[in-house]
């Protein structure tokens, strides 16, 4: 890291005319962080080597489009916004829903995916059929997420805040909670990918949430470049290709 930094510095001072679009071989590093336990958006492959998922493919494609070298770090979800604020990272891409509260702290790219929250319960649970049935129940959510915010609004619910969505599924299967709340695509992927018959999904969506890529508010240049790159990928079919790879269908027309 330090080495790359000083090489860049040398290149910058040496009058080495890097192309303006950043297409030089001394590509600038884009410091990305995610919380890589949120399949199919970000997760660590079985080999433990590379971060995979829709967000990971998207940010790599965006970096390429901007002529930047993408470096991805895995940190806790509730550490992402602080890391942007202190300037430790340039962007956070982590299935992060755009909302007013977060907009006070960070800047978001244009929306890149539409999600919302759903419930999952044990397959043999017959008394939870919608969000209103969660009153007084034990619910597992990931800490710092919109699921956590919403769960805390449910009267008399006992909310267990865990480090990852994977932990919420474990807690449900262990019978320690009555339900989990997660983003719909994450509940769906878990259920389908694992062909897990011990859990079932409740169809109702509590919220409509748009994912955005978060950046430091002062980094207006990056926000602009990233949005331009995103527009390009949407226009040239690259975004759709990534979408199809992870969700099996074409991206909805609005995105
Ligand atoms: N969309 C939800 C939120 O913004 C959950 C995101 C969790 N992401 C993750 N990589 N764990 O709060």
Coordinates of C-alpha atoms and ligand atoms in Angstrom, one line a residue, residues 34-39 41-43 55 74-78 80 93-99 102 108 115-117 142-149 163-166 182-183 186 209-211, ligand 1:
X34 CA -17.8 -3.6 2.5
X35 CA -19.2 -6.0 5.1
X36 CA -18.7 -9.2 3.2
X37 CA -21.3 -11.4 4.8
X38 CA -24.3 -10.4 2.8
X39 CA -24.8 -12.7 -0.1
X41 CA -24.2 -8.7 -2.7
X42 CA -20.9 -9.3 -1.0
X43 CA -19.4 -12.5 0.5
X55 CA -21.7 -5.3 -5.4
X74 CA -13.9 -6.2 4.8
X75 CA -15.1 -4.3 7.9
X76 CA -18.1 -4.3 10.1
X77 CA -21.3 -2.8 8.6
X78 CA -21.6 -0.2 11.4
X80 CA -18.5 1.8 7.1
X93 CA -20.6 -0.5 -1.2
X94 CA -22.4 -2.9 1.0
X95 CA -26.1 -3.2 0.1
X96 CA -26.4 0.1 1.9
X97 CA -29.9 1.6 1.8
X98 CA -30.0 5.3 1.1
X99 CA -31.9 7.1 3.8
X102 CA -27.3 8.5 6.5
X108 CA -24.6 8.6 -1.9
X115 CA -34.6 -3.8 -2.2
X116 CA -36.8 -3.8 1.0
X117 CA -37.1 -5.8 4.2
X142 CA -27.8 -7.2 11.8
X143 CA -26.5 -4.4 13.8
X144 CA -26.5 -0.9 12.2
X145 CA -28.9 -1.9 9.5
X146 CA -32.4 -0.7 8.5
X147 CA -33.7 -4.0 9.7
X148 CA -32.4 -3.1 13.2
X149 CA -34.1 0.3 13.0
X163 CA -22.8 -8.9 13.6
X164 CA -23.9 -10.3 10.3
X165 CA -27.0 -11.5 8.4
X166 CA -25.4 -15.0 8.4
X182 CA -33.2 -8.9 6.5
X183 CA -33.2 -7.4 3.0
X186 CA -30.6 -11.7 1.1
X209 CA -35.2 0.8 -0.1
X210 CA -32.7 1.9 -2.7
X211 CA -29.1 0.9 -2.4
Ligands
LIG1 N1 -29.8 -2.5 3.3 C1 -29.6 -2.6 4.7 C2 -29.1 -1.3 5.3 O1 -28.7 -0.5 4.6 C3 -28.7 -3.8 5.1 C4 -27.3 -3.7 4.6 C5 -26.4 -4.7 5.2 N2 -25.2 -4.9 4.3 C6 -24.2 -5.7 4.6 N3 -23.2 -5.9 3.7 N4 -24.2 -6.4 5.7 O2 -29.1 -1.1 6.5

